């Protein structure tokens, strides 16, 4: 089966809101490394651009908008351009 960890709320949302049936998956966070402090990148970080915002964002999520060429961050209510 497929294990998931950080997407439990999103998984339940697509079941509840879109009528999906998901079989063969399991909530399992034992092998996940989730940073709890600052992450430093000393070289280049690349975010693959996408035309539409993620459907189920969480506060602090970031994506690169391929239409506007803007880095976007979710403030908990709406997507905001970083510049």
Backbone as ProteinMPNN parsed JSONL, in Angstrom:
{"seq_chain_A": "XXXXXXXXXXXXXXXXXXXXXXXXXXXXXXXXXXXXXXXXXXXXXXXXXXXXXXXXXXXXXXXXXXXXXXXXXXXXXXXXXXX", "coords_chain_A": {"N_chain_A": [[0.815, -1.196, 0.0], [0.204, 2.369, -0.003], [1.823, 4.764, 1.929], [1.022, 7.625, 3.889], [1.508, 10.873, 5.398], [1.61, 13.784, 6.068], [-0.742, 14.627, 4.875], [-3.265, 14.042, 5.861], [-5.618, 15.552, 6.489], [-6.197, 16.684, 3.971], [-6.603, 14.358, 2.479], [-8.942, 13.345, 3.699], [-10.64, 15.41, 3.045], [-10.924, 15.229, 0.21], [-12.249, 12.834, 0.1], [-14.635, 13.416, 1.512], [-15.631, 15.73, 0.143], [-15.568, 15.195, -2.604], [-16.422, 12.661, -2.993], [-14.671, 10.509, -3.221], [-13.312, 7.188, -3.01], [-10.858, 5.71, -1.19], [-8.556, 3.181, -1.104], [-6.26, 0.88, 0.399], [-4.275, 2.521, 1.441], [-2.285, 3.991, 4.105], [-2.025, 5.712, 7.177], [1.037, 6.781, 8.177], [3.705, 7.918, 9.806], [6.28, 7.317, 10.532], [8.733, 7.232, 9.113], [9.261, 9.786, 8.299], [10.91, 12.834, 7.867], [10.559, 15.769, 9.364], [11.359, 19.036, 9.332], [11.823, 21.096, 12.151], [12.87, 23.485, 12.626], [14.772, 26.264, 11.37], [15.499, 26.036, 7.899], [18.272, 25.956, 5.909], [19.471, 26.833, 2.768], [22.206, 26.61, 0.783], [22.767, 26.944, -1.828], [21.135, 26.745, -4.882], [17.605, 26.711, -4.931], [14.965, 25.132, -6.502], [11.71, 25.664, -7.549], [9.214, 24.064, -9.117], [7.288, 25.638, -11.526], [3.714, 26.217, -11.611], [0.46, 26.42, -13.097], [-1.884, 26.834, -11.679], [-3.05, 27.501, -8.352], [-2.353, 25.402, -5.488], [-4.926, 23.157, -4.414], [-5.747, 22.602, -1.752], [-4.511, 24.391, 0.349], [-2.185, 25.061, 3.069], [-1.485, 27.327, 5.726], [1.383, 29.19, 5.048], [2.269, 27.687, 2.892], [3.976, 27.529, -0.265], [4.217, 28.396, -3.719], [5.25, 28.565, -7.18], [3.922, 30.673, -9.51], [3.177, 30.045, -12.773], [1.952, 31.586, -14.668], [1.908, 34.314, -13.888], [4.508, 34.544, -13.16], [5.25, 34.847, -10.5], [6.286, 34.319, -7.137], [4.327, 32.735, -4.81], [2.66, 32.885, -1.658], [0.743, 31.293, 0.848], [-1.362, 32.802, 3.121], [-3.025, 31.777, 5.001], [-5.538, 32.535, 4.461], [-5.679, 33.617, 1.873], [-3.881, 33.51, -1.303], [-0.835, 35.207, -1.608], [1.218, 37.415, -3.468], [4.762, 37.411, -3.435], [6.196, 39.623, -4.175]], "CA_chain_A": [[0.0, 0.0, 0.0], [0.847, 3.682, -0.002], [1.797, 5.455, 3.209], [0.961, 9.081, 3.853], [1.697, 11.432, 6.725], [1.202, 15.178, 6.222], [-1.915, 14.969, 4.069], [-4.455, 13.392, 6.411], [-6.764, 16.448, 6.333], [-6.486, 16.79, 2.549], [-7.149, 13.067, 2.077], [-10.328, 13.277, 4.152], [-11.395, 16.421, 2.305], [-11.337, 14.735, -1.114], [-13.253, 11.788, 0.338], [-15.889, 14.064, 1.907], [-16.12, 16.742, -0.799], [-15.622, 14.737, -3.988], [-16.964, 11.314, -3.034], [-13.665, 9.506, -3.561], [-13.049, 6.047, -2.149], [-9.42, 5.446, -1.23], [-8.255, 1.893, -0.484], [-4.876, 0.409, 0.34], [-3.31, 3.467, 1.973], [-2.153, 3.905, 5.552], [-1.38, 6.823, 7.867], [2.289, 6.284, 8.737], [4.668, 9.019, 9.86], [7.492, 6.851, 11.204], [9.945, 7.452, 8.328], [9.212, 11.139, 7.741], [11.745, 13.837, 8.516], [9.898, 17.066, 9.274], [12.183, 20.017, 10.023], [11.097, 21.922, 13.114], [13.633, 24.713, 12.787], [15.142, 26.916, 10.124], [16.158, 25.248, 6.868], [19.167, 26.83, 5.155], [19.909, 26.317, 1.473], [23.382, 27.415, 0.468], [22.924, 27.032, -3.273], [19.9, 27.086, -5.584], [16.402, 25.912, -4.711], [14.089, 25.291, -7.658], [10.312, 25.303, -7.365], [8.625, 23.882, -10.432], [6.109, 26.488, -11.68], [2.422, 25.607, -11.923], [-0.481, 27.434, -13.582], [-2.949, 27.072, -10.707], [-2.677, 27.339, -6.944], [-2.759, 24.136, -4.887], [-6.337, 23.156, -4.035], [-5.966, 22.522, -0.308], [-3.296, 24.95, 0.945], [-2.038, 25.318, 4.495], [-0.783, 28.579, 5.979], [2.825, 29.079, 4.839], [2.592, 26.988, 1.644], [4.575, 28.372, -1.303], [4.333, 27.83, -5.059], [5.629, 29.503, -8.232], [2.847, 30.806, -10.487], [3.775, 30.07, -14.116], [1.273, 32.603, -15.485], [2.35, 35.649, -13.479], [5.926, 34.458, -12.79], [5.374, 35.335, -9.128], [6.326, 33.376, -6.041], [3.111, 32.962, -4.044], [2.623, 32.273, -0.333], [-0.602, 31.241, 1.404], [-1.349, 33.429, 4.442], [-4.072, 31.17, 5.818], [-6.816, 32.961, 3.896], [-5.548, 33.831, 0.426], [-2.521, 33.48, -1.851], [-0.244, 36.537, -1.727], [2.472, 37.482, -4.233], [5.884, 37.803, -2.579], [6.671, 40.943, -4.614]], "C_chain_A": [[0.85, 1.246, 0.0], [0.709, 4.277, 1.388], [1.693, 6.949, 2.985], [1.142, 9.589, 5.271], [1.084, 12.825, 6.823], [-0.094, 15.539, 5.525], [-3.207, 14.344, 4.584], [-5.711, 14.248, 6.221], [-7.175, 16.551, 4.87], [-7.108, 15.506, 2.02], [-8.619, 12.982, 2.457], [-11.203, 14.27, 3.4], [-11.826, 15.915, 0.931], [-12.324, 13.573, -0.995], [-14.608, 12.432, 0.607], [-16.481, 14.946, 0.817], [-16.29, 16.254, -2.226], [-16.093, 13.293, -4.125], [-15.974, 10.23, -3.403], [-13.699, 8.368, -2.548], [-11.578, 5.717, -2.293], [-9.163, 4.167, -0.451], [-6.773, 1.619, -0.56], [-3.849, 1.396, 0.836], [-3.316, 3.392, 3.496], [-1.478, 5.163, 6.089], [-0.142, 6.28, 8.568], [3.329, 7.391, 8.67], [6.014, 8.602, 10.445], [8.777, 7.154, 10.439], [10.032, 8.852, 7.748], [10.105, 12.062, 8.561], [11.082, 15.191, 8.3], [10.747, 18.075, 10.035], [11.321, 20.863, 10.96], [11.821, 23.23, 13.375], [13.942, 25.291, 11.416], [15.833, 25.941, 9.177], [16.99, 26.218, 6.039], [19.596, 26.126, 3.873], [21.055, 27.203, 1.027], [23.634, 27.539, -1.033], [21.578, 27.411, -3.868], [18.771, 26.154, -5.171], [15.488, 26.185, -5.907], [12.698, 24.803, -7.316], [9.696, 25.218, -8.75], [7.355, 24.731, -10.546], [4.862, 25.684, -12.016], [1.441, 26.721, -12.248], [-1.564, 27.769, -12.56], [-2.438, 26.816, -9.292], [-3.082, 25.948, -6.451], [-4.179, 24.231, -4.323], [-6.589, 23.207, -2.541], [-4.75, 23.067, 0.434], [-3.373, 25.026, 2.468], [-1.25, 26.61, 4.651], [0.719, 28.353, 5.863], [3.229, 28.323, 3.588], [3.079, 27.987, 0.597], [4.512, 27.641, -2.637], [4.723, 28.944, -6.027], [4.541, 29.508, -9.281], [3.456, 30.975, -11.877], [3.12, 31.096, -15.034], [1.793, 34.0, -15.186], [3.844, 35.725, -13.203], [6.193, 35.053, -11.416], [5.464, 34.158, -8.161], [5.156, 33.724, -5.124], [3.201, 32.256, -2.695], [1.198, 32.359, 0.207], [-0.571, 31.763, 2.832], [-2.385, 32.848, 5.407], [-5.456, 31.499, 5.317], [-6.757, 33.053, 2.38], [-4.093, 33.696, -0.002], [-2.046, 34.901, -2.055], [1.036, 36.444, -2.549], [3.569, 37.985, -3.304], [6.511, 39.133, -2.999], [5.714, 41.532, -5.601]], "O_chain_A": [[2.079, 1.175, 0.003], [-0.381, 4.296, 1.96], [2.217, 7.476, 2.004], [0.957, 8.845, 6.234], [0.136, 13.028, 7.582], [-0.506, 16.697, 5.591], [-4.145, 14.139, 3.813], [-6.757, 13.728, 5.834], [-8.365, 16.511, 4.556], [-8.033, 15.55, 1.209], [-9.452, 12.593, 1.638], [-12.377, 14.0, 3.148], [-12.965, 16.141, 0.522], [-13.141, 13.356, -1.89], [-15.613, 12.047, 0.009], [-17.69, 14.922, 0.586], [-17.069, 16.829, -2.987], [-16.16, 12.76, -5.232], [-16.369, 9.152, -3.847], [-14.064, 8.557, -1.388], [-11.1, 5.471, -3.401], [-9.509, 4.073, 0.726], [-6.1, 2.076, -1.484], [-2.652, 1.155, 0.678], [-4.219, 2.815, 4.101], [-0.484, 5.629, 5.531], [-0.247, 5.425, 9.447], [3.78, 7.757, 7.584], [6.811, 9.463, 10.817], [9.825, 7.32, 11.063], [10.792, 9.089, 6.809], [10.056, 12.066, 9.792], [11.05, 15.699, 7.179], [10.852, 17.988, 11.259], [10.225, 21.29, 10.596], [11.426, 23.997, 14.252], [13.406, 24.826, 10.41], [16.651, 25.124, 9.6], [16.46, 27.201, 5.521], [20.026, 24.973, 3.895], [20.893, 28.417, 0.906], [24.604, 28.169, -1.454], [20.941, 28.341, -3.374], [18.965, 24.943, -5.074], [15.268, 27.339, -6.275], [12.517, 23.677, -6.853], [9.664, 26.212, -9.476], [6.435, 24.563, -9.745], [4.937, 24.615, -12.622], [1.567, 27.835, -11.739], [-2.106, 28.875, -12.576], [-1.521, 26.025, -9.073], [-4.053, 25.377, -6.948], [-4.577, 25.277, -3.811], [-7.572, 23.81, -2.109], [-4.029, 22.306, 1.08], [-4.45, 25.05, 3.064], [-0.432, 26.946, 3.794], [1.27, 27.448, 6.49], [4.41, 28.307, 3.24], [2.65, 29.141, 0.575], [4.722, 26.43, -2.701], [4.546, 30.125, -5.728], [4.255, 28.474, -9.885], [4.172, 31.945, -12.128], [3.681, 31.437, -16.075], [2.084, 34.775, -16.097], [4.396, 36.812, -13.031], [7.227, 35.681, -11.19], [4.804, 33.135, -8.344], [5.009, 34.874, -4.71], [3.753, 31.16, -2.598], [0.527, 33.378, 0.043], [0.161, 31.235, 3.669], [-2.589, 33.375, 6.5], [-6.433, 30.845, 5.682], [-7.676, 32.616, 1.687], [-3.183, 33.758, 0.825], [-2.773, 35.722, -2.614], [1.839, 35.529, -2.366], [3.339, 38.874, -2.484], [7.287, 39.709, -2.237], [5.935, 42.64, -6.089]]}, "name": "protein", "num_of_chains": 1, "seq": "XXXXXXXXXXXXXXXXXXXXXXXXXXXXXXXXXXXXXXXXXXXXXXXXXXXXXXXXXXXXXXXXXXXXXXXXXXXXXXXXXXX"}
